[in-house]
PDB file of C-alpha atoms in Angstrom:
ATOM      1  CA  MET A1175     -24.730  -1.096 -11.105  1.00 51.00           C
ATOM      2  CA  ALA A1176     -24.190  -4.214  -9.577  1.00 62.00           C
ATOM      3  CA  SER A1177     -22.742  -7.456 -10.543  1.00 85.00           C
ATOM      4  CA  LYS A1178     -23.068 -11.270  -9.012  1.00 89.00           C
ATOM      5  CA  VAL A1179     -19.838 -12.167  -7.359  1.00 92.00           C
ATOM      6  CA  ILE A1180     -18.639 -15.704  -5.720  1.00 93.00           C
ATOM      7  CA  HIS A1181     -16.695 -15.417  -2.090  1.00 94.00           C
ATOM      8  CA  ALA A1182     -14.442 -18.556  -1.073  1.00 95.00           C
ATOM      9  CA  PHE A1183     -13.582 -19.423   2.128  1.00 96.00           C
ATOM     10  CA  TYR A1184     -10.060 -20.089   3.255  1.00 95.00           C
ATOM     11  CA  ASP A1185      -9.093 -21.491   6.532  1.00 93.00           C
ATOM     12  CA  ASP A1186      -5.143 -21.273   5.597  1.00 93.00           C
ATOM     13  CA  ASP A1187      -2.767 -18.965   4.229  1.00 92.00           C
ATOM     14  CA  ASP A1188      -0.910 -21.934   2.864  1.00 94.00           C
ATOM     15  CA  ILE A1189      -3.958 -23.349   0.772  1.00 95.00           C
ATOM     16  CA  LEU A1190      -5.384 -19.672  -0.086  1.00 95.00           C
ATOM     17  CA  MET A1191      -2.150 -19.923  -1.968  1.00 95.00           C
ATOM     18  CA  LEU A1192      -2.543 -23.055  -3.789  1.00 95.00           C
ATOM     19  CA  ALA A1193      -6.207 -21.756  -4.962  1.00 95.00           C
ATOM     20  CA  VAL A1194      -5.157 -19.004  -5.872  1.00 95.00           C
ATOM     21  CA  LYS A1195      -2.543 -20.842  -8.697  1.00 95.00           C
ATOM     22  CA  LYS A1196      -5.065 -22.886  -9.338  1.00 94.00           C
ATOM     23  CA  VAL A1197      -7.537 -20.354 -10.486  1.00 93.00           C
ATOM     24  CA  LYS A1198      -4.889 -18.054 -11.381  1.00 94.00           C
ATOM     25  CA  ALA A1199      -4.272 -21.312 -13.647  1.00 93.00           C
ATOM     26  CA  ALA A1200      -7.889 -21.796 -15.121  1.00 92.00           C
ATOM     27  CA  LYS A1201      -7.392 -18.204 -16.551  1.00 91.00           C
ATOM     28  CA  HIS A1202     -10.176 -16.578 -14.139  1.00 92.00           C
ATOM     29  CA  HIS A1203      -9.882 -13.146 -12.332  1.00 92.00           C
ATOM     30  CA  ILE A1204     -10.021 -12.697  -8.874  1.00 93.00           C
ATOM     31  CA  ASP A1205     -11.297  -9.620  -7.970  1.00 92.00           C
ATOM     32  CA  GLU A1206     -10.087  -9.094  -4.571  1.00 92.00           C
ATOM     33  CA  VAL A1207      -7.957 -11.375  -1.355  1.00 94.00           C
ATOM     34  CA  TYR A1208      -9.286 -10.171   1.756  1.00 94.00           C
ATOM     35  CA  CYS A1209      -7.037 -11.620   4.471  1.00 94.00           C
ATOM     36  CA  PRO A1210      -5.916 -11.154   8.309  1.00 94.00           C
ATOM     37  CA  PHE A1211      -2.833 -10.480   7.751  1.00 93.00           C
ATOM     38  CA  PRO A1212       0.224  -9.788   5.283  1.00 92.00           C
ATOM     39  CA  VAL A1213      -0.027 -13.234   3.060  1.00 93.00           C
ATOM     40  CA  HIS A1214       3.819 -13.306   1.277  1.00 94.00           C
ATOM     41  CA  GLY A1215       3.653 -13.981  -1.964  1.00 92.00           C
ATOM     42  CA  LEU A1216       0.304 -13.805  -2.505  1.00 93.00           C
ATOM     43  CA  ASP A1217       1.093  -9.907  -5.198  1.00 91.00           C
ATOM     44  CA  LYS A1218       2.513 -12.064  -7.493  1.00 92.00           C
ATOM     45  CA  ALA A1219       0.347 -15.170  -6.902  1.00 92.00           C
ATOM     46  CA  MET A1220      -2.587 -12.901  -8.389  1.00 92.00           C
ATOM     47  CA  GLY A1221      -0.170 -11.032 -10.611  1.00 90.00           C
ATOM     48  CA  LEU A1222      -0.591  -7.772  -9.663  1.00 90.00           C
ATOM     49  CA  ALA A1223       1.929  -5.363 -10.743  1.00 90.00           C
ATOM     50  CA  PRO A1224       5.051  -4.240  -8.451  1.00 88.00           C
ATOM     51  CA  THR A1225       4.170  -1.411  -6.393  1.00 86.00           C
ATOM     52  CA  ARG A1226       5.307   2.116  -6.965  1.00 87.00           C
ATOM     53  CA  LEU A1227       5.766   3.441  -3.788  1.00 87.00           C
ATOM     54  CA  ALA A1228       9.227   3.244  -3.450  1.00 89.00           C
ATOM     55  CA  ILE A1229       9.709   5.536  -6.565  1.00 93.00           C
ATOM     56  CA  THR A1230       7.481   8.276  -4.496  1.00 94.00           C
ATOM     57  CA  ALA A1231      10.010   7.519  -1.628  1.00 94.00           C
ATOM     58  CA  PHE A1232      12.961   8.655  -3.123  1.00 97.00           C
ATOM     59  CA  LEU A1233      11.444  11.851  -4.795  1.00 97.00           C
ATOM     60  CA  TYR A1234      10.068  13.051  -1.749  1.00 98.00           C
ATOM     61  CA  GLY A1235      13.320  12.133   0.218  1.00 97.00           C
ATOM     62  CA  CYS A1236      15.270  14.614  -2.849  1.00 98.00           C
ATOM     63  CA  VAL A1237      12.085  17.102  -2.151  1.00 98.00           C
ATOM     64  CA  GLY A1238      13.102  16.869   2.033  1.00 97.00           C
ATOM     65  CA  LEU A1239      16.760  17.123   0.840  1.00 97.00           C
ATOM     66  CA  THR A1240      16.424  20.442  -1.730  1.00 97.00           C
ATOM     67  CA  VAL A1241      14.282  21.870   1.118  1.00 97.00           C
ATOM     68  CA  ALA A1242      16.910  21.297   3.988  1.00 96.00           C
ATOM     69  CA  VAL A1243      19.682  22.682   1.808  1.00 95.00           C
ATOM     70  CA  LEU A1244      18.455  25.802   0.930  1.00 96.00           C
ATOM     71  CA  MET A1245      16.836  26.482   4.386  1.00 94.00           C
ATOM     72  CA  MET A1246      19.906  26.421   6.127  1.00 91.00           C
ATOM     73  CA  ASN A1247      21.351  28.552   3.411  1.00 91.00           C
ATOM     74  CA  TYR A1248      19.236  30.792   3.976  1.00 92.00           C
ATOM     75  CA  ILE A1249      18.642  30.851   7.737  1.00 89.00           C
ATOM     76  CA  MET A1250      23.187  30.509   8.762  1.00 86.00           C
ATOM     77  CA  ILE A1251      24.422  32.072   5.553  1.00 85.00           C
ATOM     78  CA  GLU A1252      22.358  34.473   3.851  1.00 86.00           C
ATOM     79  CA  ASP A1253      19.669  36.470   6.497  1.00 86.00           C
ATOM     80  CA  TRP A1254      21.987  35.893   9.772  1.00 84.00           C
ATOM     81  CA  PRO A1255      25.247  34.428   9.665  1.00 80.00           C
ATOM     82  CA  GLN A1256      26.971  33.650  12.871  1.00 78.00           C
ATOM     83  CA  ASP A1257      30.431  33.318  14.345  1.00 75.00           C
ATOM     84  CA  ILE A1258      30.087  30.235  15.927  1.00 74.00           C
ATOM     85  CA  GLY A1259      33.177  28.824  18.057  1.00 73.00           C
ATOM     86  CA  GLY A1260      35.263  31.195  16.485  1.00 73.00           C
ATOM     87  CA  LYS A1261      33.800  29.313  12.262  1.00 72.00           C
ATOM     88  CA  PRO A1262      32.844  32.637  11.100  1.00 72.00           C
ATOM     89  CA  SER A1263      29.956  31.656   8.012  1.00 74.00           C
ATOM     90  CA  PHE A1264      31.537  32.844   4.540  1.00 78.00           C
ATOM     91  CA  SER A1265      29.557  30.359   2.443  1.00 81.00           C
ATOM     92  CA  TYR A1266      27.396  26.622   3.162  1.00 82.00           C
ATOM     93  CA  LEU A1267      30.209  24.609   1.461  1.00 83.00           C
ATOM     94  CA  GLU A1268      32.365  25.199   4.094  1.00 81.00           C
ATOM     95  CA  ASN A1269      29.897  24.883   6.750  1.00 82.00           C
ATOM     96  CA  MET A1270      28.086  21.658   4.914  1.00 84.00           C
ATOM     97  CA  PRO A1271      29.943  19.426   6.820  1.00 85.00           C
ATOM     98  CA  ALA A1272      28.220  20.757   9.973  1.00 83.00           C
ATOM     99  CA  PHE A1273      24.680  20.973   8.324  1.00 88.00           C
ATOM    100  CA  VAL A1274      24.672  16.878   7.349  1.00 93.00           C
ATOM    101  CA  PRO A1275      22.275  15.701  10.216  1.00 94.00           C
ATOM    102  CA  ILE A1276      20.300  18.233   9.508  1.00 94.00           C
ATOM    103  CA  MET A1277      19.521  17.395   5.731  1.00 95.00           C
ATOM    104  CA  PHE A1278      19.477  13.601   6.989  1.00 97.00           C
ATOM    105  CA  GLU A1279      16.925  14.200   9.239  1.00 97.00           C
ATOM    106  CA  LEU A1280      14.646  16.487   6.659  1.00 97.00           C
ATOM    107  CA  THR A1281      15.199  13.658   3.994  1.00 98.00           C
ATOM    108  CA  VAL A1282      13.500  11.176   6.393  1.00 97.00           C
ATOM    109  CA  PHE A1283      10.762  13.760   7.460  1.00 98.00           C
ATOM    110  CA  PHE A1284       9.898  14.202   4.073  1.00 98.00           C
ATOM    111  CA  ALA A1285       9.810  10.905   2.886  1.00 97.00           C
ATOM    112  CA  ALA A1286       8.221   9.200   5.503  1.00 96.00           C
ATOM    113  CA  HIS A1287       5.524  11.757   6.030  1.00 97.00           C
ATOM    114  CA  LEU A1288       4.869  12.633   2.110  1.00 96.00           C
ATOM    115  CA  MET A1289       4.935   8.654   1.498  1.00 95.00           C
ATOM    116  CA  VAL A1290       1.841   7.455   4.622  1.00 93.00           C
ATOM    117  CA  ILE A1291      -0.255  10.533   2.855  1.00 93.00           C
ATOM    118  CA  THR A1292       0.697   9.711  -0.802  1.00 93.00           C
ATOM    119  CA  PHE A1293      -0.575   5.705   0.811  1.00 90.00           C
ATOM    120  CA  TYR A1294      -3.544   7.157   1.993  1.00 91.00           C
ATOM    121  CA  LEU A1295      -4.708   8.388  -1.149  1.00 91.00           C
ATOM    122  CA  ARG A1296      -3.737   6.297  -3.481  1.00 88.00           C
ATOM    123  CA  SER A1297      -5.438   3.495  -1.123  1.00 85.00           C
ATOM    124  CA  ARG A1298      -8.199   6.122  -1.112  1.00 87.00           C
ATOM    125  CA  LEU A1299      -8.210   5.583   3.147  1.00 86.00           C
ATOM    126  CA  TRP A1300      -9.253   8.379   4.794  1.00 84.00           C
ATOM    127  CA  PRO A1301     -10.841   9.206   8.502  1.00 84.00           C
ATOM    128  CA  PHE A1302     -14.459   7.423   9.090  1.00 87.00           C
ATOM    129  CA  LYS A1303     -14.342   5.352   6.260  1.00 86.00           C
ATOM    130  CA  GLU A1304     -16.252   2.654   5.999  1.00 86.00           C
ATOM    131  CA  ALA A1305     -14.340  -0.891   5.968  1.00 81.00           C
ATOM    132  CA  GLU A1306     -14.946  -2.606   2.489  1.00 82.00           C
ATOM    133  CA  ASN A1307     -14.530  -6.429   3.295  1.00 83.00           C
ATOM    134  CA  PRO A1308     -17.685  -8.495   2.739  1.00 88.00           C
ATOM    135  CA  ASP A1309     -16.836 -10.376   6.080  1.00 88.00           C
ATOM    136  CA  VAL A1310     -15.835  -9.538   9.323  1.00 88.00           C
ATOM    137  CA  ARG A1311     -14.201 -13.121   9.620  1.00 90.00           C
ATOM    138  CA  THR A1312     -11.616 -11.361   6.917  1.00 90.00           C
ATOM    139  CA  THR A1313     -10.242  -9.769  10.380  1.00 88.00           C
ATOM    140  CA  ASP A1314     -10.028 -12.534  12.697  1.00 91.00           C
ATOM    141  CA  ASP A1315      -8.920 -15.553  11.175  1.00 91.00           C
ATOM    142  CA  HIS A1316     -10.448 -17.163   7.674  1.00 94.00           C
ATOM    143  CA  PHE A1317      -9.181 -15.394   4.481  1.00 95.00           C
ATOM    144  CA  LEU A1318     -11.764 -14.933   1.767  1.00 95.00           C
ATOM    145  CA  MET A1319     -10.964 -14.746  -2.917  1.00 95.00           C
ATOM    146  CA  GLU A1320     -13.622 -12.820  -4.471  1.00 94.00           C
ATOM    147  CA  ILE A1321     -14.491 -13.955  -8.218  1.00 93.00           C
ATOM    148  CA  GLU A1322     -17.027 -12.107 -10.348  1.00 91.00           C
ATOM    149  CA  ILE A1323     -19.286 -14.113 -12.207  1.00 90.00           C
ATOM    150  CA  HIS A1324     -20.267 -14.127 -15.789  1.00 87.00           C
ATOM    151  CA  ASP A1325     -22.180 -17.302 -16.032  1.00 86.00           C
ATOM    152  CA  ASN A1326     -20.176 -19.757 -14.974  1.00 86.00           C
ATOM    153  CA  GLU A1327     -20.882 -20.102 -12.014  1.00 87.00           C
ATOM    154  CA  GLN A1328     -21.046 -24.030 -11.279  1.00 90.00           C
ATOM    155  CA  GLU A1329     -17.748 -24.020 -13.681  1.00 90.00           C
ATOM    156  CA  LEU A1330     -16.140 -20.762 -10.326  1.00 91.00           C
ATOM    157  CA  ARG A1331     -18.259 -23.287  -7.570  1.00 91.00           C
ATOM    158  CA  ASP A1332     -16.595 -26.746  -8.869  1.00 92.00           C
ATOM    159  CA  LEU A1333     -13.535 -25.176  -9.126  1.00 93.00           C
ATOM    160  CA  LEU A1334     -13.432 -23.575  -5.247  1.00 92.00           C
ATOM    161  CA  MET A1335     -14.155 -26.696  -4.158  1.00 93.00           C
ATOM    162  CA  ASP A1336     -11.462 -28.097  -5.162  1.00 93.00           C
ATOM    163  CA  THR A1337      -9.003 -26.505  -4.510  1.00 93.00           C
ATOM    164  CA  GLY A1338     -10.054 -26.631  -0.699  1.00 91.00           C
ATOM    165  CA  ALA A1339     -12.125 -23.388   0.144  1.00 92.00           C
ATOM    166  CA  VAL A1340     -14.387 -24.083   3.843  1.00 94.00           C
ATOM    167  CA  GLU A1341     -17.124 -22.140   2.721  1.00 93.00           C
ATOM    168  CA  ILE A1342     -18.940 -20.541  -1.130  1.00 92.00           C
ATOM    169  CA  ASN A1343     -20.917 -17.429  -0.816  1.00 91.00           C
ATOM    170  CA  ILE A1344     -22.752 -15.878  -4.103  1.00 91.00           C
ATOM    171  CA  SER A1345     -23.580 -12.038  -3.196  1.00 89.00           C
ATOM    172  CA  GLU A1346     -23.672  -8.759  -4.559  1.00 86.00           C
ATOM    173  CA  LYS A1347     -21.213  -6.586  -5.525  1.00 81.00           C
ATOM    174  CA  ASN A1348     -22.348  -2.560  -6.031  1.00 70.00           C
ATOM    175  CA  SER A1349     -19.471  -1.024  -8.659  1.00 61.00           C
ATOM    176  CA  HIS A1350     -18.073   2.028  -7.461  1.00 55.00           C
TER     177      HIS A1350
END
């Protein structure tokens, strides 16, 4: 099912931020904003919920730490204990200071790699996926605000012109 959307183009990120605030103040829902670079504070101005990626990073780090402890306990204490430098391997706790660098490295390794995989899956990014930006200029020097039209095209067009848009287009958007 296709719906009509209005695309407002801006050539400055400060003007875009003011425009987003004015559009939100006028009680319109902004579907998406396409930017050539991250704009600080844009997510808060759009009213987006904070990301939960940091929580997953902590959980993935805990998984990495658990794997490291279990792996080192099995390899160095239970399966093949070795007397290294006159220090016997009687228990994991006696040898834990020597294992701290490995625990740290596996914690960081698991957190980083699983977080990247989670980000790509959550964002629905995978190899050979086509870009979803509606205009190629949003990858270079223009900002685009996309708002769905609900029988209010002229009102939106007037509002967006007042916010400093350099160009306004109407197009069809296919819902996924």
